[in-house]
Backbone as JSON Lines, residues from 0, in Angstrom:
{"i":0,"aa":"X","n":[-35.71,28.77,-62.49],"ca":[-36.99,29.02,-61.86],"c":[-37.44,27.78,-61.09]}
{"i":1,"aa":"X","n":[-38.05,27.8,-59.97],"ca":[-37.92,26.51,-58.87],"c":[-39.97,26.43,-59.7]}
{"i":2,"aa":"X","n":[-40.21,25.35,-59.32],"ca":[-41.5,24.51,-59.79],"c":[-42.47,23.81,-58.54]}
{"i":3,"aa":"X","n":[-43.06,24.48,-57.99],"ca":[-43.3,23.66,-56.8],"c":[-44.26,22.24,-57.08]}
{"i":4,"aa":"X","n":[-44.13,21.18,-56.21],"ca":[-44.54,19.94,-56.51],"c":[-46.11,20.17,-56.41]}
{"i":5,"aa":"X","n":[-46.92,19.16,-56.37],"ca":[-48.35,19.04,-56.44],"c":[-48.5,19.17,-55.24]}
{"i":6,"aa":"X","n":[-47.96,18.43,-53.91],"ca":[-48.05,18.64,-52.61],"c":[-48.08,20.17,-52.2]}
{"i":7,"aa":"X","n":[-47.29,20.75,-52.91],"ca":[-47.01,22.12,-52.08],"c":[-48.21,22.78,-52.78]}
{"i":8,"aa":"X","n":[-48.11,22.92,-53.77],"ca":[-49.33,23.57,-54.5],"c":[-50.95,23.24,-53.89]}
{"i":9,"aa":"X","n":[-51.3,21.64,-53.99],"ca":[-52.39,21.55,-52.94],"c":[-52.89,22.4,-51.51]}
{"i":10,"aa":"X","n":[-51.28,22.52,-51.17],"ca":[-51.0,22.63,-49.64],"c":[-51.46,24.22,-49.2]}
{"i":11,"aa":"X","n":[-50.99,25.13,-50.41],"ca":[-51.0,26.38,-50.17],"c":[-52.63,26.83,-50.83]}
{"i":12,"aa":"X","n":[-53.28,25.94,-51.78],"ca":[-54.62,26.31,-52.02],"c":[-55.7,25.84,-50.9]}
{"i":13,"aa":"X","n":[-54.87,24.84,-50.33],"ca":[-56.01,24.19,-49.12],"c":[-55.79,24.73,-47.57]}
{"i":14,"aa":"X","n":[-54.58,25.0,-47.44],"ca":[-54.29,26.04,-45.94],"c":[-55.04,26.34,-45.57]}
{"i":15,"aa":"X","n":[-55.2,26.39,-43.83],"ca":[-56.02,27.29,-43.83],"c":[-55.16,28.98,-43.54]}
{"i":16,"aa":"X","n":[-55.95,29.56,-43.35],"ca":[-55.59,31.45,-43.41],"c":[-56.07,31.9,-41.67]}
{"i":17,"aa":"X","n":[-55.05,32.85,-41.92],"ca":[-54.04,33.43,-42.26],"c":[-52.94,32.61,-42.43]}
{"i":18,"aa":"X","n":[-51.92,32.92,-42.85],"ca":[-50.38,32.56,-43.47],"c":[-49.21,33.71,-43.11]}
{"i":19,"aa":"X","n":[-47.63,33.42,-42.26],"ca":[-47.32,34.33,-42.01],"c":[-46.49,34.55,-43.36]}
{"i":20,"aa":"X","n":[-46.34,35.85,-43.23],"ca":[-45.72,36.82,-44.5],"c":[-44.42,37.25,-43.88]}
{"i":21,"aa":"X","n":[-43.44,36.8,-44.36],"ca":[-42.3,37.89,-43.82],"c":[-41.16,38.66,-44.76]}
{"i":22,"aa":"X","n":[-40.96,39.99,-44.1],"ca":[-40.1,40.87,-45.18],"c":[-39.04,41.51,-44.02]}
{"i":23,"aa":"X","n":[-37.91,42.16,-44.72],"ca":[-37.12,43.11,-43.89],"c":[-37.0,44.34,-44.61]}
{"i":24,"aa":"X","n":[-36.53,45.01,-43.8],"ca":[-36.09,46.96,-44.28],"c":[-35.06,46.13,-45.25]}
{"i":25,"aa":"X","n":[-34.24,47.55,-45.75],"ca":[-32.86,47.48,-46.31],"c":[-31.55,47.21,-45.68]}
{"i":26,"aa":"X","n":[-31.72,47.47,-44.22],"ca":[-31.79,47.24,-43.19],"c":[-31.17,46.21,-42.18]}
{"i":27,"aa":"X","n":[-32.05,45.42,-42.89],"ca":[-32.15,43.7,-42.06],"c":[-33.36,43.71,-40.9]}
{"i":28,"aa":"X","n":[-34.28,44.67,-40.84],"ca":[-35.15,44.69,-39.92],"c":[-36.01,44.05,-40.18]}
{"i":29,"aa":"X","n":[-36.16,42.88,-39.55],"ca":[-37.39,41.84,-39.95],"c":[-39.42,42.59,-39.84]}
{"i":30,"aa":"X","n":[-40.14,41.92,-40.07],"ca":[-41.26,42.11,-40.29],"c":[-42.08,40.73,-40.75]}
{"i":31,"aa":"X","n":[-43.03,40.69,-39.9],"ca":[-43.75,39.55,-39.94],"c":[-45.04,39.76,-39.77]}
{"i":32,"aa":"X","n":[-45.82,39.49,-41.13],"ca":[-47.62,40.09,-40.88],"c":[-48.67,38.88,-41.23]}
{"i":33,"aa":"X","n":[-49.57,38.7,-40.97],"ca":[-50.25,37.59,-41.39],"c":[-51.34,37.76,-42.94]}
{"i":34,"aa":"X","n":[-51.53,37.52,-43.65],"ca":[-52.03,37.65,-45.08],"c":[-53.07,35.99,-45.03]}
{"i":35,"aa":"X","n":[-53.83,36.64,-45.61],"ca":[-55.42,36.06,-45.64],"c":[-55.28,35.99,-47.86]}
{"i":36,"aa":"X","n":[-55.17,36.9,-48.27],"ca":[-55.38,37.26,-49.47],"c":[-54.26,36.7,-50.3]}
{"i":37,"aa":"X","n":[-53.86,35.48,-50.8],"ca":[-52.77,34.84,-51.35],"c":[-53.59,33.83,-52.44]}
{"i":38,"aa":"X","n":[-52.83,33.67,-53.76],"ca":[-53.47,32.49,-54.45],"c":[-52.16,32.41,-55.35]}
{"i":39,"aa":"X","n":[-51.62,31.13,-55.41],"ca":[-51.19,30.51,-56.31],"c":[-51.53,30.41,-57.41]}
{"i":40,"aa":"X","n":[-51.01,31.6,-58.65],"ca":[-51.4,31.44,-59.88],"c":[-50.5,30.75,-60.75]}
{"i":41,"aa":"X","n":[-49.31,30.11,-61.08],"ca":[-48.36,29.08,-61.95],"c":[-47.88,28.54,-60.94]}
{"i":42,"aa":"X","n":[-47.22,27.44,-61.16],"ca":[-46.2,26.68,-60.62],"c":[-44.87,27.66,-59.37]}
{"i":43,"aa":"X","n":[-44.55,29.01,-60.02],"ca":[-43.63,29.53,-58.95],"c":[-44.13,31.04,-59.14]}
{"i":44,"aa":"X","n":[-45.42,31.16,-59.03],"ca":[-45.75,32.7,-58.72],"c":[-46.86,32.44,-57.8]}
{"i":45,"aa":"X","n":[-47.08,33.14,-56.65],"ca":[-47.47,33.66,-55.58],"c":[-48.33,35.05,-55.37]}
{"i":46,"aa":"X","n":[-49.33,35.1,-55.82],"ca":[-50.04,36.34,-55.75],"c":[-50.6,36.91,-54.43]}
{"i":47,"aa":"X","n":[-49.76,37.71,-53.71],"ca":[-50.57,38.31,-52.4],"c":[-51.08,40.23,-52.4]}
{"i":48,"aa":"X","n":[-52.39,40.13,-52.02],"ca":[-53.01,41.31,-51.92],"c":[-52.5,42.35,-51.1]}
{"i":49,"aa":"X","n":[-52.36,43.45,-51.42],"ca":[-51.43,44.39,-50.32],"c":[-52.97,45.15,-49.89]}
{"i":50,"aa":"X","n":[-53.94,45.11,-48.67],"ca":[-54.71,45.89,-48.44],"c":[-54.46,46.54,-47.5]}
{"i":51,"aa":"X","n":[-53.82,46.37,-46.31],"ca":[-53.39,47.35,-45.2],"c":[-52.0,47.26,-44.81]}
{"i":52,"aa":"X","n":[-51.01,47.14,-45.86],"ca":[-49.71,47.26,-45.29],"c":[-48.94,48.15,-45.28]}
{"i":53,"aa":"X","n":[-48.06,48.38,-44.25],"ca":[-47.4,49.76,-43.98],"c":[-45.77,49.4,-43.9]}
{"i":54,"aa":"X","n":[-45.17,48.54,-42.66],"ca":[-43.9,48.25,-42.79],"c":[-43.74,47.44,-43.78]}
{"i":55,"aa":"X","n":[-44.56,46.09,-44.34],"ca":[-44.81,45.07,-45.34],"c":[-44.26,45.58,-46.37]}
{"i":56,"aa":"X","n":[-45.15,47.33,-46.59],"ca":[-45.05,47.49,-48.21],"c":[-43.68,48.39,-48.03]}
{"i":57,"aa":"X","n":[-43.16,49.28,-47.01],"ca":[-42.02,49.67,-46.94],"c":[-41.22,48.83,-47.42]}
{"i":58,"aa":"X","n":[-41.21,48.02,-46.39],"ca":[-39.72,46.59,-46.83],"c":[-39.36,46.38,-48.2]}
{"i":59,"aa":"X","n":[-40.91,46.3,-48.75],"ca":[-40.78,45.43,-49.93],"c":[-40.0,46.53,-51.39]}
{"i":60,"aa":"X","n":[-40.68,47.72,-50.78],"ca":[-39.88,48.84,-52.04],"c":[-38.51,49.04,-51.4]}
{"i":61,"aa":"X","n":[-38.03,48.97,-50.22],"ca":[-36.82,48.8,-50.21],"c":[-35.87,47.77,-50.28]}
{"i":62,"aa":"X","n":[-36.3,46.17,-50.69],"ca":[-35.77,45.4,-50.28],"c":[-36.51,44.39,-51.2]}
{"i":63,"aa":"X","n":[-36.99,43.82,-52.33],"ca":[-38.08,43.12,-53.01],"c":[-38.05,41.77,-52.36]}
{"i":64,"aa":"X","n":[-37.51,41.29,-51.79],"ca":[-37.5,39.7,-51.3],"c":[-38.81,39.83,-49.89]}
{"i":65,"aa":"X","n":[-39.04,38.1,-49.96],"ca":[-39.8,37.77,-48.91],"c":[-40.32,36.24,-48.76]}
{"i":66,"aa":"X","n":[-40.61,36.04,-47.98],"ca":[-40.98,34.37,-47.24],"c":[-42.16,34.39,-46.47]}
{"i":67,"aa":"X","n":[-42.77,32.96,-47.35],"ca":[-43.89,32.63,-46.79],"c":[-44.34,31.55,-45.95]}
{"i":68,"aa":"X","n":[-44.42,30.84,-45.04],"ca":[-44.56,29.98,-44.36],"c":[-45.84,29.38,-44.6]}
{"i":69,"aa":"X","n":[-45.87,28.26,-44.83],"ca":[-46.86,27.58,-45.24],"c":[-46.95,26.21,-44.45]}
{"i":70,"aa":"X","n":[-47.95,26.04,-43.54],"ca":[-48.34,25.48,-42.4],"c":[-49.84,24.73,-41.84]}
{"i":71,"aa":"X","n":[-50.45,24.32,-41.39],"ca":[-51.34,24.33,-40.57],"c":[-52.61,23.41,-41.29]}
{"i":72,"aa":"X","n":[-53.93,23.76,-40.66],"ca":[-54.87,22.17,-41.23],"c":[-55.29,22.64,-42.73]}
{"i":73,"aa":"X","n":[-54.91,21.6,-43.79],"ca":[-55.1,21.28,-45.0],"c":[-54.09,21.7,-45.64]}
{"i":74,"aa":"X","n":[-52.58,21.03,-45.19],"ca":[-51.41,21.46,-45.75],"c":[-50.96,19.84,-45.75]}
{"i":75,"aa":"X","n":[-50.09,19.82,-46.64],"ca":[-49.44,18.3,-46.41],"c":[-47.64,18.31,-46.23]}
{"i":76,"aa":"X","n":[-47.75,19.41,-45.64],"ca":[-46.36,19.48,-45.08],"c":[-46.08,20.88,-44.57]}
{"i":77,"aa":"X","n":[-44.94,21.15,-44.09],"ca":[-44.68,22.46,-43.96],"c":[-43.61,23.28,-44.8]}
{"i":78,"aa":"X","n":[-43.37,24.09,-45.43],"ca":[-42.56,24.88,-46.1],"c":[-42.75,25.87,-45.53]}
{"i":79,"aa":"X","n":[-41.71,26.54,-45.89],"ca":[-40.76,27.86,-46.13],"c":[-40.77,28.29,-47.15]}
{"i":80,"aa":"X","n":[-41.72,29.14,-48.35],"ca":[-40.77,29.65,-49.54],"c":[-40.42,31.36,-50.01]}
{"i":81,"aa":"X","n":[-39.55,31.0,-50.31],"ca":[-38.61,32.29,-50.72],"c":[-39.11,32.8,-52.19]}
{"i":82,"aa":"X","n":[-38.91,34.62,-51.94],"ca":[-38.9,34.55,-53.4],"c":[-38.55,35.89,-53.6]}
{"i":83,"aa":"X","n":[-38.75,36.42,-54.9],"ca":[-38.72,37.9,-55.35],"c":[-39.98,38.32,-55.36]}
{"i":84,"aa":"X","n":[-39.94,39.46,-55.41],"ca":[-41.26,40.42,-55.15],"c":[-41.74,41.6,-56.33]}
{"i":85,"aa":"X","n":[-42.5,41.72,-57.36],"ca":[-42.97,42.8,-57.76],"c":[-43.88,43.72,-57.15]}
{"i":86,"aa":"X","n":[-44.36,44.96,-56.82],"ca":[-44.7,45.79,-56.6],"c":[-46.05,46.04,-57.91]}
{"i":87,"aa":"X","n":[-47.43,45.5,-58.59],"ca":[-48.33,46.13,-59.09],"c":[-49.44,47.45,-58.55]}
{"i":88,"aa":"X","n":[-50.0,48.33,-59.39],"ca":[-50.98,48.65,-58.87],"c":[-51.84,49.54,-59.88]}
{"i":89,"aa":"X","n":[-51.04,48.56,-61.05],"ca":[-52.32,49.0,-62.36],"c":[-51.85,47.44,-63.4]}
{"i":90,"aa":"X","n":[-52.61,47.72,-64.89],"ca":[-52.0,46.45,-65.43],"c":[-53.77,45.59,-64.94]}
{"i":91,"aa":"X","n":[-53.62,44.9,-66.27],"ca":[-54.41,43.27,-66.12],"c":[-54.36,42.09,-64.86]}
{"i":92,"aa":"X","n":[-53.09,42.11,-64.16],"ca":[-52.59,41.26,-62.79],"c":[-53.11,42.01,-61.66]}
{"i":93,"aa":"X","n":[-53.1,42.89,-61.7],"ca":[-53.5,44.49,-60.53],"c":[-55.02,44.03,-60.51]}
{"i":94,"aa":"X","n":[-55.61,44.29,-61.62],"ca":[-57.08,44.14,-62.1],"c":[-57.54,43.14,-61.3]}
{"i":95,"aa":"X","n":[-57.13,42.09,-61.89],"ca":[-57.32,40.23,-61.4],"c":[-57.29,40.27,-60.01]}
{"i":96,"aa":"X","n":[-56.25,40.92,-59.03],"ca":[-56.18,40.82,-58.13],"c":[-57.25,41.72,-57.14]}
{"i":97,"aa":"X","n":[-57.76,42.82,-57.69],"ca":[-58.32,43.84,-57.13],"c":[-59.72,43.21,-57.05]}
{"i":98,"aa":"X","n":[-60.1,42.95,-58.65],"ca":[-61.4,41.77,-58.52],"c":[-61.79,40.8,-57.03]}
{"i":99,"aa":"X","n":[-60.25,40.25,-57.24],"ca":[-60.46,39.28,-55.93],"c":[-60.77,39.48,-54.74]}
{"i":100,"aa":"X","n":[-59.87,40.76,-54.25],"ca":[-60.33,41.68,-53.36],"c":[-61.7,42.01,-53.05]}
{"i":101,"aa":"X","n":[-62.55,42.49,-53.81],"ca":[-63.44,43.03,-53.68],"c":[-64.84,41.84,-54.01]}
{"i":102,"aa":"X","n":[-64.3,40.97,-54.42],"ca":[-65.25,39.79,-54.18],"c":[-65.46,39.15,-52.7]}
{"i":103,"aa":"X","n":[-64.16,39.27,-51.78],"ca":[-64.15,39.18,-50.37],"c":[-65.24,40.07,-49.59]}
{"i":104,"aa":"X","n":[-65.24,41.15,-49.8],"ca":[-65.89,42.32,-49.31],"c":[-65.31,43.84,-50.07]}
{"i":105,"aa":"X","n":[-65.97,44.57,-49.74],"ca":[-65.8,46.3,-50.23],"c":[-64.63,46.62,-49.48]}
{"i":106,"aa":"X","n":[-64.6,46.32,-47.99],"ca":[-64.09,46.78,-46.98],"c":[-62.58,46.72,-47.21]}
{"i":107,"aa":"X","n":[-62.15,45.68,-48.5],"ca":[-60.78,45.73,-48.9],"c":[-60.36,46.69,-49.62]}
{"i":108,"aa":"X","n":[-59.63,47.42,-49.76],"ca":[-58.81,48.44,-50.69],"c":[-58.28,47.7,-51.87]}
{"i":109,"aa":"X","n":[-57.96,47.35,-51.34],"ca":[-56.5,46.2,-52.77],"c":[-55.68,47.24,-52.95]}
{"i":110,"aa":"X","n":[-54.93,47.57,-52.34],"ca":[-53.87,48.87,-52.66],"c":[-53.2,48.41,-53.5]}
{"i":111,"aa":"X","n":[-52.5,47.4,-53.18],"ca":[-51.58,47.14,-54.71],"c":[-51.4,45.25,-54.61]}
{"i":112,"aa":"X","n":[-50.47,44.34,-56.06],"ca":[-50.98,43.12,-55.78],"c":[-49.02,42.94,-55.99]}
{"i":113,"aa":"X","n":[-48.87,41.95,-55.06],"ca":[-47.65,42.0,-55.03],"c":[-47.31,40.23,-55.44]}
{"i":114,"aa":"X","n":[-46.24,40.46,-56.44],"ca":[-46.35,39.23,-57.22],"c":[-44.86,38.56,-57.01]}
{"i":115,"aa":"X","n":[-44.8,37.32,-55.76],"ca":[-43.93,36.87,-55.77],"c":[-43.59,35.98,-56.75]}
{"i":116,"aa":"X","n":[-42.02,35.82,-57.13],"ca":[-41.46,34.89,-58.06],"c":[-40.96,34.07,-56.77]}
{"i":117,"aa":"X","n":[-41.11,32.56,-57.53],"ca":[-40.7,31.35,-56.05],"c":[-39.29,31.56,-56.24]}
{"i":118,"aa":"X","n":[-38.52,31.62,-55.36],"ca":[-37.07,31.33,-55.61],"c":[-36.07,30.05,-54.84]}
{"i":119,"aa":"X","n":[-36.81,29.91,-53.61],"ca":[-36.22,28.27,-52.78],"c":[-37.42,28.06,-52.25]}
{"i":120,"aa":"X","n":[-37.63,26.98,-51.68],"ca":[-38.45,26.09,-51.0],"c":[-37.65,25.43,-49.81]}
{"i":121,"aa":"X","n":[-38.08,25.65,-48.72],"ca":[-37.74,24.68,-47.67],"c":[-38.46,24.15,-46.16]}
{"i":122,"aa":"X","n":[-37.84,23.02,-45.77],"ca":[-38.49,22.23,-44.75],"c":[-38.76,22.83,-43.64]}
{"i":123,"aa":"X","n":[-39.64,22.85,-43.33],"ca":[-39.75,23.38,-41.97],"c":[-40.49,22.33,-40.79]}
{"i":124,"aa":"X","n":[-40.54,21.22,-40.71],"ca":[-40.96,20.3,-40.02],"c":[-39.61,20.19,-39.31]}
{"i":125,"aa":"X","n":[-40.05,19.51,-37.74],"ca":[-39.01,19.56,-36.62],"c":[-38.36,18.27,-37.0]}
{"i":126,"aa":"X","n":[-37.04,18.39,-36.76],"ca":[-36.75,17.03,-36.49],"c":[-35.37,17.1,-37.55]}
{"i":127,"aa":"X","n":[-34.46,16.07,-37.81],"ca":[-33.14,16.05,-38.23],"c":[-33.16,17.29,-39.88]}
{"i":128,"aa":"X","n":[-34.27,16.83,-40.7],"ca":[-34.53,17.8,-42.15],"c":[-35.51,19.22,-41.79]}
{"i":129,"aa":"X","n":[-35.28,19.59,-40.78],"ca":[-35.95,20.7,-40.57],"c":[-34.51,22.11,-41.58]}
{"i":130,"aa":"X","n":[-35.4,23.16,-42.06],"ca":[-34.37,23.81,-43.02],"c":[-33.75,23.13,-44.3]}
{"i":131,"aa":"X","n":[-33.91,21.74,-44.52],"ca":[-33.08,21.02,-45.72],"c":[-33.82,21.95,-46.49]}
{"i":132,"aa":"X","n":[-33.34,22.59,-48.24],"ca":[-33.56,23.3,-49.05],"c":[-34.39,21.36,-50.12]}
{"i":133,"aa":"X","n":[-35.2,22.04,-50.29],"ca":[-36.49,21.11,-50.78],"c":[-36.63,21.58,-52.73]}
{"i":134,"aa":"X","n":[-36.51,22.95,-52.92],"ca":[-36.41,23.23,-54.28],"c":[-35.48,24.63,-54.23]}
């Protein structure tokens, strides 16, 4: 199980939002959506809100993997991370997440809470270590 450092962890609670999300079919058909609704709950789990996704949530029941790019002002670096994907939409984690949802506004559904496991970490800054695998 990969552990992300304090940097990355800072990085992804202080981001700013949106954050791109990316998944493929079974396929190999890429998909790239932007997600507002993400919180880092342990060291290598990734909690993102599914409220209006359509190819997102396709991909993901056909295909559980996905990558998050993590970027922009109040980040202290850039990553890439990889991971596995659960599918919730009942359960105590569902709950937690739906809460969250709806503390944003009503206007969210929280259809379901999709619970990445971290699986790599990597560089995404330009330059000779751009892609080096980081965890």
């Amino acid at each position: 199980m990969v552990k992300l450092t304090e940097d990355m962890k800072e990085s992804i609670a202080n981001v700013s939002r949106p954050l791109p999300f990316a998944t493929a079919s079974k396929d190999g058909i890429p998909n790239v959506i932007p997600i507002g609704m993400c919180k880092l709950v342990d060291d290598a789990t990734i909690w993102i809100v599914d409220n209006y996704f359509l190819k997102t949530r396709n991909n993901l029941e056909e295909n559980p993997k996905a990558s998050l790019y993590v970027w922009g002002e109040g980040s202290k670096g850039c990553f890439q991370i990889k991971g596995d994907v659960e599918i919730k939409t009942e359960g105590d984690d569902y709950d937690a997440a739906y809460a969250m949802a709806k503390e944003k506004g009503e206007k969210y559904p929280a259809k379901a809470l999709i619970v990445m496991k971290i699986t790599d970490v990597f560089e995404c800054k330009s330059g000779p270590e751009a892609g080096k695998k980081l965890l």
